[in-house]
PDB file of C-alpha atoms and ligand atoms in Angstrom:
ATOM      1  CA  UNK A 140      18.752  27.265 -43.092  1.00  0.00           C
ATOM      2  CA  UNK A 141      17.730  23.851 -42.249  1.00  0.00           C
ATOM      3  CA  UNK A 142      20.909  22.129 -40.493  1.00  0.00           C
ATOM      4  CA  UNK A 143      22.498  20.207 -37.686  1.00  0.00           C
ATOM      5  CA  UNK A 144      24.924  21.506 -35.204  1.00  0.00           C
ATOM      6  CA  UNK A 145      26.836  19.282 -32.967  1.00  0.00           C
ATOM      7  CA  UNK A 146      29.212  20.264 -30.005  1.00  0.00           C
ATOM      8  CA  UNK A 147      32.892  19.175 -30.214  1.00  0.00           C
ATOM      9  CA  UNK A 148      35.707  19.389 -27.856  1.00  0.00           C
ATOM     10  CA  UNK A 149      38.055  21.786 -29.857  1.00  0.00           C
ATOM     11  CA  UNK A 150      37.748  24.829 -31.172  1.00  0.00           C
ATOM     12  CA  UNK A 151      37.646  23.785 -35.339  1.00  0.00           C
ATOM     13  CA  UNK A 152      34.057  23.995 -36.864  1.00  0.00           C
ATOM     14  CA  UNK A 153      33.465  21.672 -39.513  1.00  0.00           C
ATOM     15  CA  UNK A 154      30.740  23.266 -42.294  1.00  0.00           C
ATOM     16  CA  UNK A 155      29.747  20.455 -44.135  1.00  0.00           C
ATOM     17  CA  UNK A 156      27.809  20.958 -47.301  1.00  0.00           C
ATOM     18  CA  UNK A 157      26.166  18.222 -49.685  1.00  0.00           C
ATOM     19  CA  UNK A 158      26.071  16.807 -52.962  1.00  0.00           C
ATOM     20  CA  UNK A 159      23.359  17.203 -55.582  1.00  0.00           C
ATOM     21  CA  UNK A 160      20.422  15.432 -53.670  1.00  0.00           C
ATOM     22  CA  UNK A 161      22.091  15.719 -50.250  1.00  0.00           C
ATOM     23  CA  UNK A 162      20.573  16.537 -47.234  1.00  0.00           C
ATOM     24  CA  UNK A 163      22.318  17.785 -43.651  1.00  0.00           C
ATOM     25  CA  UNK A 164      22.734  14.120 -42.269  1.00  0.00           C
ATOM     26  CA  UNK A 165      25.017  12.725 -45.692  1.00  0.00           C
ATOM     27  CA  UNK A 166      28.477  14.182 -44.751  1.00  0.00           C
ATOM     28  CA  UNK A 167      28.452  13.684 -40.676  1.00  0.00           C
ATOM     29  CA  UNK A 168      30.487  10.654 -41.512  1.00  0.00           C
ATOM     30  CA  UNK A 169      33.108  12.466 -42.889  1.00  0.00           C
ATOM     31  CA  UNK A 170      32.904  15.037 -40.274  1.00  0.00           C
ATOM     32  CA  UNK A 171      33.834  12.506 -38.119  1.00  0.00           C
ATOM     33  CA  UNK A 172      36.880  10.955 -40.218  1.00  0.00           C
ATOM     34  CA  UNK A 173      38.503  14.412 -40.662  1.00  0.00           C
ATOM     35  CA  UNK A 174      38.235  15.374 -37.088  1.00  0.00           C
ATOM     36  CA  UNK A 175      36.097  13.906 -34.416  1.00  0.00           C
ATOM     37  CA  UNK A 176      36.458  16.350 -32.030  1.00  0.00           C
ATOM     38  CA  UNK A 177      35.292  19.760 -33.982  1.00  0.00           C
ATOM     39  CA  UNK A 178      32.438  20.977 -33.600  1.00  0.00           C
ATOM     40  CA  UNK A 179      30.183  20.157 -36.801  1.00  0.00           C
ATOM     41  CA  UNK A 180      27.349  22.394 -38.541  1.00  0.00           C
ATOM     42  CA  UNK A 181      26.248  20.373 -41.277  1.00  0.00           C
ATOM     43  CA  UNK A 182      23.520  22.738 -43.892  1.00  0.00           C
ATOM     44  CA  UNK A 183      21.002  21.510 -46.415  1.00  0.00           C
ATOM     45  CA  UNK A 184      20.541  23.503 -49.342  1.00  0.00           C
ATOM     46  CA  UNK A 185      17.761  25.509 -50.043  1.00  0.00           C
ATOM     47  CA  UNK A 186      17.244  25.064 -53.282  1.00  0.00           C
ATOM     48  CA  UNK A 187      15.216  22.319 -54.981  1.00  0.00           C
ATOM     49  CA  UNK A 188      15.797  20.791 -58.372  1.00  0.00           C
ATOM     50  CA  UNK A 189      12.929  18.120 -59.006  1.00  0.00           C
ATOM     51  CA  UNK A 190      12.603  17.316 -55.551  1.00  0.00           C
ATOM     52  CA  UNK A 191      16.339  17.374 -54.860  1.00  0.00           C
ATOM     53  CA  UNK A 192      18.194  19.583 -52.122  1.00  0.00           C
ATOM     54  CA  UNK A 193      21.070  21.782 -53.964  1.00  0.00           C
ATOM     55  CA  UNK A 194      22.620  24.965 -52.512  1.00  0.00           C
ATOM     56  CA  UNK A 195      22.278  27.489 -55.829  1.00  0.00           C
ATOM     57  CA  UNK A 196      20.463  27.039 -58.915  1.00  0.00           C
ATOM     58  CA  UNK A 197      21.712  25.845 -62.316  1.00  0.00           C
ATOM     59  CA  UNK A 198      20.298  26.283 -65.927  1.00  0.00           C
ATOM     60  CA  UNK A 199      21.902  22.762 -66.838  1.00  0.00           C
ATOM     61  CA  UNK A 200      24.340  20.495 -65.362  1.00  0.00           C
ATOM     62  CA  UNK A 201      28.072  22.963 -64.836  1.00  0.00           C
ATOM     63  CA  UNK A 202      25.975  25.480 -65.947  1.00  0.00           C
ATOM     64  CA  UNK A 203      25.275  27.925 -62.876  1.00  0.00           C
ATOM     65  CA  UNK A 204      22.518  30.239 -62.835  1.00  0.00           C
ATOM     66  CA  UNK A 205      25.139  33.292 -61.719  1.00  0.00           C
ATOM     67  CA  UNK A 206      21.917  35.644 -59.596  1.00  0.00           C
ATOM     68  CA  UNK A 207      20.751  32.141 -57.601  1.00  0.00           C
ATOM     69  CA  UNK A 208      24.556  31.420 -56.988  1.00  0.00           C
ATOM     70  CA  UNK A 209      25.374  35.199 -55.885  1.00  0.00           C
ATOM     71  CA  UNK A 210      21.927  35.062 -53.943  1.00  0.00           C
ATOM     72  CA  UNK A 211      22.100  31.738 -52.234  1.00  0.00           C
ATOM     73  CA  UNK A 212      26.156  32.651 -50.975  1.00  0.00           C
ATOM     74  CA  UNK A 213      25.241  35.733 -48.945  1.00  0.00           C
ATOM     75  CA  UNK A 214      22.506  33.620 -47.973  1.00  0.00           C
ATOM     76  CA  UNK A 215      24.770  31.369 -46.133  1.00  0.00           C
ATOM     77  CA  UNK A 216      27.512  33.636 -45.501  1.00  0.00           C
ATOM     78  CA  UNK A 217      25.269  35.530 -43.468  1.00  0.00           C
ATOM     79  CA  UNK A 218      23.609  31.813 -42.091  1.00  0.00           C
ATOM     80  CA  UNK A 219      27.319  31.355 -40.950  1.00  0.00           C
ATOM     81  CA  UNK A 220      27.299  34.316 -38.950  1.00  0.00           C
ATOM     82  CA  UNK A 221      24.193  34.181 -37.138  1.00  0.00           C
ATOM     83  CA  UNK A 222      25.003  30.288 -36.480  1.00  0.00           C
ATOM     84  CA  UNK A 223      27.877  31.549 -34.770  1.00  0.00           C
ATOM     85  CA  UNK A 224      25.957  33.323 -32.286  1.00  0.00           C
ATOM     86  CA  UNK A 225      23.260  30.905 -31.965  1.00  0.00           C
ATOM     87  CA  UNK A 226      25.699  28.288 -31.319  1.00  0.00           C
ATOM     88  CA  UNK A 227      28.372  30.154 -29.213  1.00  0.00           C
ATOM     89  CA  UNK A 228      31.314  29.577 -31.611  1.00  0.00           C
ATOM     90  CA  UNK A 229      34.070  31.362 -33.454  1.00  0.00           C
ATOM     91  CA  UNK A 230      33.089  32.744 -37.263  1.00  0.00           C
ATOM     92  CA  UNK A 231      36.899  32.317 -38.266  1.00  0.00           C
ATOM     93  CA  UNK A 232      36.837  28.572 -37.054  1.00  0.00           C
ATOM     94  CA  UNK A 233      35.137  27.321 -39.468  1.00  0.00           C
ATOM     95  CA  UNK A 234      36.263  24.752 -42.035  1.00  0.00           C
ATOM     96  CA  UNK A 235      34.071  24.291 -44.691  1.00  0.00           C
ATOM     97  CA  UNK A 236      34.081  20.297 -46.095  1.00  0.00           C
ATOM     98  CA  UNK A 237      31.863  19.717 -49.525  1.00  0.00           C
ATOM     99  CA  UNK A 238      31.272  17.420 -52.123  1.00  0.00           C
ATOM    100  CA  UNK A 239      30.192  18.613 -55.560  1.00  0.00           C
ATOM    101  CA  UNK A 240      27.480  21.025 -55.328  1.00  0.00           C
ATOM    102  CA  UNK A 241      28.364  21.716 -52.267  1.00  0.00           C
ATOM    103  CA  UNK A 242      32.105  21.833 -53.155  1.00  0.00           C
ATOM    104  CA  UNK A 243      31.173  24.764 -55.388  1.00  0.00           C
ATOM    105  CA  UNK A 244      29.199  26.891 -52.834  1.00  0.00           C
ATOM    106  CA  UNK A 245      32.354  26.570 -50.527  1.00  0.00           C
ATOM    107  CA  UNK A 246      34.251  27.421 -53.558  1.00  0.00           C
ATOM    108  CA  UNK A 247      31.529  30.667 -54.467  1.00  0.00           C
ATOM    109  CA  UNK A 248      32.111  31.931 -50.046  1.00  0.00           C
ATOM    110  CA  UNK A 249      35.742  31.732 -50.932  1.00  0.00           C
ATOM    111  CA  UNK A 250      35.421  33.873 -54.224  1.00  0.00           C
ATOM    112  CA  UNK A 251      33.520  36.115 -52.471  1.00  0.00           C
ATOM    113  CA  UNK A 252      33.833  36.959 -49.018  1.00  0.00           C
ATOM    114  CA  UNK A 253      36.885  37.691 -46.984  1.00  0.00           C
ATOM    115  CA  UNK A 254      37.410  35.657 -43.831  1.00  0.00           C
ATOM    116  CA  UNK A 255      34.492  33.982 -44.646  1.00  0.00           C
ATOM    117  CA  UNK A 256      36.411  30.097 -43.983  1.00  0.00           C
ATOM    118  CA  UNK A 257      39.823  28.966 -41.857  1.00  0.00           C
ATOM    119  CA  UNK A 258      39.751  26.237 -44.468  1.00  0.00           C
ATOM    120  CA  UNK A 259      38.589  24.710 -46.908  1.00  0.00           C
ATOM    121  CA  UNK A 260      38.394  20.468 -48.029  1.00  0.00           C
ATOM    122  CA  UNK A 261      36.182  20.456 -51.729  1.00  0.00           C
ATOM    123  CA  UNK A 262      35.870  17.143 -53.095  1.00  0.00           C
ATOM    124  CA  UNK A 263      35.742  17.945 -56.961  1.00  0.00           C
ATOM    125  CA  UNK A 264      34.679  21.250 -56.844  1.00  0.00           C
ATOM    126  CA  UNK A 265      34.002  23.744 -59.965  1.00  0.00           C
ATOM    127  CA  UNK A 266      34.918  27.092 -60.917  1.00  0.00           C
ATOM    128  CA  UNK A 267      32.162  28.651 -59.130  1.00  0.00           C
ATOM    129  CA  UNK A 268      32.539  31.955 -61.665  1.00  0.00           C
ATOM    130  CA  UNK A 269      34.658  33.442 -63.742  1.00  0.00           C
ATOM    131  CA  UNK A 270      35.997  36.653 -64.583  1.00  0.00           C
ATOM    132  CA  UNK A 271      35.964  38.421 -60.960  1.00  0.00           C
ATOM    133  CA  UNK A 272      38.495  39.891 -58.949  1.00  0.00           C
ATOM    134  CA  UNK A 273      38.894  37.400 -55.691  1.00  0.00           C
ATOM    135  CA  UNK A 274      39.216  38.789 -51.881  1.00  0.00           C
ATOM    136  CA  UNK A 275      42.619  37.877 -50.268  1.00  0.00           C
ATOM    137  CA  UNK A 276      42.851  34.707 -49.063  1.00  0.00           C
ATOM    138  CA  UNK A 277      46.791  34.633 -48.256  1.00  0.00           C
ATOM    139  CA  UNK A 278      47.532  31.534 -46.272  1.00  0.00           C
ATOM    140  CA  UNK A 279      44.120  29.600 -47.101  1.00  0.00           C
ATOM    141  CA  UNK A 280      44.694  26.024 -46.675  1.00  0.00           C
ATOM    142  CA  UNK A 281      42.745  24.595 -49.679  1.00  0.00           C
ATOM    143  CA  UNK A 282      42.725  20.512 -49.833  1.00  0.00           C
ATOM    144  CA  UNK A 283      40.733  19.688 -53.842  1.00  0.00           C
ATOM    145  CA  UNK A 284      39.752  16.041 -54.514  1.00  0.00           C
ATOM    146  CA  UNK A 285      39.574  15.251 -58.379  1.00  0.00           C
ATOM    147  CA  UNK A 286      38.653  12.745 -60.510  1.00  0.00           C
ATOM    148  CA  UNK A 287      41.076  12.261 -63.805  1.00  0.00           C
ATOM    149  CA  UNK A 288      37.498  10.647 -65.636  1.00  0.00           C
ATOM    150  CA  UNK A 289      35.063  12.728 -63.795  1.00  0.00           C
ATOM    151  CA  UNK A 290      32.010  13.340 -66.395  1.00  0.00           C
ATOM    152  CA  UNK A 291      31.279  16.620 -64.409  1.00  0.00           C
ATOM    153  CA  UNK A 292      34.510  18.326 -63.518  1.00  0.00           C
ATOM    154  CA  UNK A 293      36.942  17.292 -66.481  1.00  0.00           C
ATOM    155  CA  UNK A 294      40.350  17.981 -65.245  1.00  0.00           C
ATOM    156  CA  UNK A 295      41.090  21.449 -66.534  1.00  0.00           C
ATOM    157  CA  UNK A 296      38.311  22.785 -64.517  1.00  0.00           C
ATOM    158  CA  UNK A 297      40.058  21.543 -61.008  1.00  0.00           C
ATOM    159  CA  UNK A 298      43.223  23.152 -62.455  1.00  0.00           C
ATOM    160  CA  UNK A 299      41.405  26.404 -63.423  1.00  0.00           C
ATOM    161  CA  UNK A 300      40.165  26.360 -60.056  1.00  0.00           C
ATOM    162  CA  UNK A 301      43.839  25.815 -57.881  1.00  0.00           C
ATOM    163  CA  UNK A 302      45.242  28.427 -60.330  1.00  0.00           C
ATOM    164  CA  UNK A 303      42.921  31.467 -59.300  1.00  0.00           C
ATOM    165  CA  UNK A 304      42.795  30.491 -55.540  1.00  0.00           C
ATOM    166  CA  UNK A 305      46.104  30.532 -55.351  1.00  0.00           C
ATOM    167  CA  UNK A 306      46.550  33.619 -57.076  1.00  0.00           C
ATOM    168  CA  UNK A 307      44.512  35.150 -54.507  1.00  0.00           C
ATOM    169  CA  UNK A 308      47.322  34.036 -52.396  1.00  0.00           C
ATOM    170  CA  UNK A 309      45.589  30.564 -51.102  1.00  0.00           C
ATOM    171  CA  UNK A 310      47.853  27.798 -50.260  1.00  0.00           C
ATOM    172  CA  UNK A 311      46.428  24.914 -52.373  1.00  0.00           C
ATOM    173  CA  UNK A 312      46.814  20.883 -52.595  1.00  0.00           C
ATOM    174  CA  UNK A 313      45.488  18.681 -55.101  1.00  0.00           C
ATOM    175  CA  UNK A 314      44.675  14.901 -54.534  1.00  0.00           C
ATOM    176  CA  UNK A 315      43.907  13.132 -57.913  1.00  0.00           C
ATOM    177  CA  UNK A 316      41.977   9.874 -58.459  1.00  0.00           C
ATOM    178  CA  UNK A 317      41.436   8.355 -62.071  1.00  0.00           C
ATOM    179  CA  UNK A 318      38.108   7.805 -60.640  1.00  0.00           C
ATOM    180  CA  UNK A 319      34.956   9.578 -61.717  1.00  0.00           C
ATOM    181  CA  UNK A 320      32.888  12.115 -59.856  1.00  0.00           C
ATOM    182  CA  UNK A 321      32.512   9.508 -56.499  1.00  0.00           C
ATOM    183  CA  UNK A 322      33.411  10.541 -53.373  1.00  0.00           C
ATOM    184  CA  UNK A 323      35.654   7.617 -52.806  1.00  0.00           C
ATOM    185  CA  UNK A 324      37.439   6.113 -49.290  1.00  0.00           C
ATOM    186  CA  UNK A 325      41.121   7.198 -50.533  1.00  0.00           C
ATOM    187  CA  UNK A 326      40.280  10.826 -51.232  1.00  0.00           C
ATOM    188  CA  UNK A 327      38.500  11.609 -47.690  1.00  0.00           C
ATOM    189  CA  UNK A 328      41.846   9.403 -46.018  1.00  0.00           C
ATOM    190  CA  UNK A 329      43.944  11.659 -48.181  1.00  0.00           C
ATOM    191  CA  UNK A 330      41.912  14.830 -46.886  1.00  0.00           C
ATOM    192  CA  UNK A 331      42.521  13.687 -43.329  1.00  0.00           C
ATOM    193  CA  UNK A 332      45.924  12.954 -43.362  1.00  0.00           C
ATOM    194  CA  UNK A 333      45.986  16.934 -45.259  1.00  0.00           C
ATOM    195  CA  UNK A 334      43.772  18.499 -42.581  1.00  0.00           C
ATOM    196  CA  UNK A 335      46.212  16.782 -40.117  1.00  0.00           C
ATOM    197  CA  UNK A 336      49.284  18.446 -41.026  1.00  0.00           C
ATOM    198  CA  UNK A 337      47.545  21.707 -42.643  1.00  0.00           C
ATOM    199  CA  UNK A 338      44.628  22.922 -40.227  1.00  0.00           C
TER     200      UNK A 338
HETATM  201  C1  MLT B  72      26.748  21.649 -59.667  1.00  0.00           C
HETATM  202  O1  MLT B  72      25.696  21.806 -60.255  1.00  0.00           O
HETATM  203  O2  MLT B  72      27.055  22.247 -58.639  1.00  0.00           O
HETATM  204  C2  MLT B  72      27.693  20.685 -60.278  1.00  0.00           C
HETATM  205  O3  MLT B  72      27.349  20.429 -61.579  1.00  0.00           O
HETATM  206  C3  MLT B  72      27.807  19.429 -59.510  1.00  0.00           C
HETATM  207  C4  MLT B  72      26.496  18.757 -59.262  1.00  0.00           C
HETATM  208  O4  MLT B  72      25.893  19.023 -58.260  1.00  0.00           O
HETATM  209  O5  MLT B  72      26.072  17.915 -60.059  1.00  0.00           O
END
């Protein structure tokens, strides 16, 4: 997958995945605001919607196309892994920060695949599907960033979402905004005080 991978002084690996229309360079700056010495491996989707860079299919907006999604997250679990060796770093170091789309395709790696992230920091994420049995993910650390207005993600989703991660044993926090679906200054601050005491 098309991406950038930059060398950091400790051992954390920050995945950073993009919003609806992203590409690779749009989250470095929060890379750096979370924690500017990880390593960071920053992916652009692979999927285009009129032009625009996503990281699964949908069939209309918060409705996923359920093959693309299932498709396109072995796609980059499997990415994940071979970065590791290309890059000479540790699979289970890797924290995975999103916004939106790329919220949910953390969120789809978590419902998943075992082991496949340290962490996790999803600024107003989805449920990426429903009606499966998750993998463990006992002692998780799970930062979500919501919107109380967001047009997108209405409310119930985010709580839908903190309810089955933590029944697979996750350890979740929720930051709320009454903003929309922006990723906003005071959510990624909130995130980095979080990943501060958390990761
Ligand atoms: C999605 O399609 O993943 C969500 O609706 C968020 C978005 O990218 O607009």
């Amino acid at each position: 997958m098309k991406h950038i991978f930059q060398q950091g002084k400790n051992e954390c690996v920050l995945l950073m995945l993009h919003g609806t229309g992203g590409t690779e360079r749009d989250l470095l700056p929060l890379a750096e605001a979370i924690d500017s010495n990880a390593s960071v491996l920053s992916v652009r989707g692979n999927v285009l919607e009129n032009g625009m860079p996503r990281f699964f299919r949908r069939l209309a907006e918060g409705v996923f196309d359920e093959e693309d999604l299932l498709f396109r997250t072995k796609e980059l679990n499997e990415f994940l892994h071979d970065a590791a060796e290309e890059h000479g770093f540790n699979r289970e170091s890797i924290i995975a920060i999103g916004y939106s789309n790329g919220a949910n395709i953390a969120a789809s790696l978590l419902f998943h695949y075992e082991k496949a992230l340290k962490a996790a920091i999803l600024h107003h994420p989805m449920v990426p599907r429903r009606g499966i049995e998750l993998p463990s993910l006992t002692g998780v650390p799970i930062f979500m960033a919501a919107g109380e207005n967001d047009p997108i993600c209405p409310s119930q989703e985010t709580i839908d979402l903190q309810q089955l991660l933590d029944g697979a044993g996750a350890d979740t926090t929720i930051h709320w905004e009454q903003n929309g679906h922006m990723l906003t200054g005071t959510e990624v601050q909130a995130a980095a005080n979080w990943y501060k005491k958390n990761v």
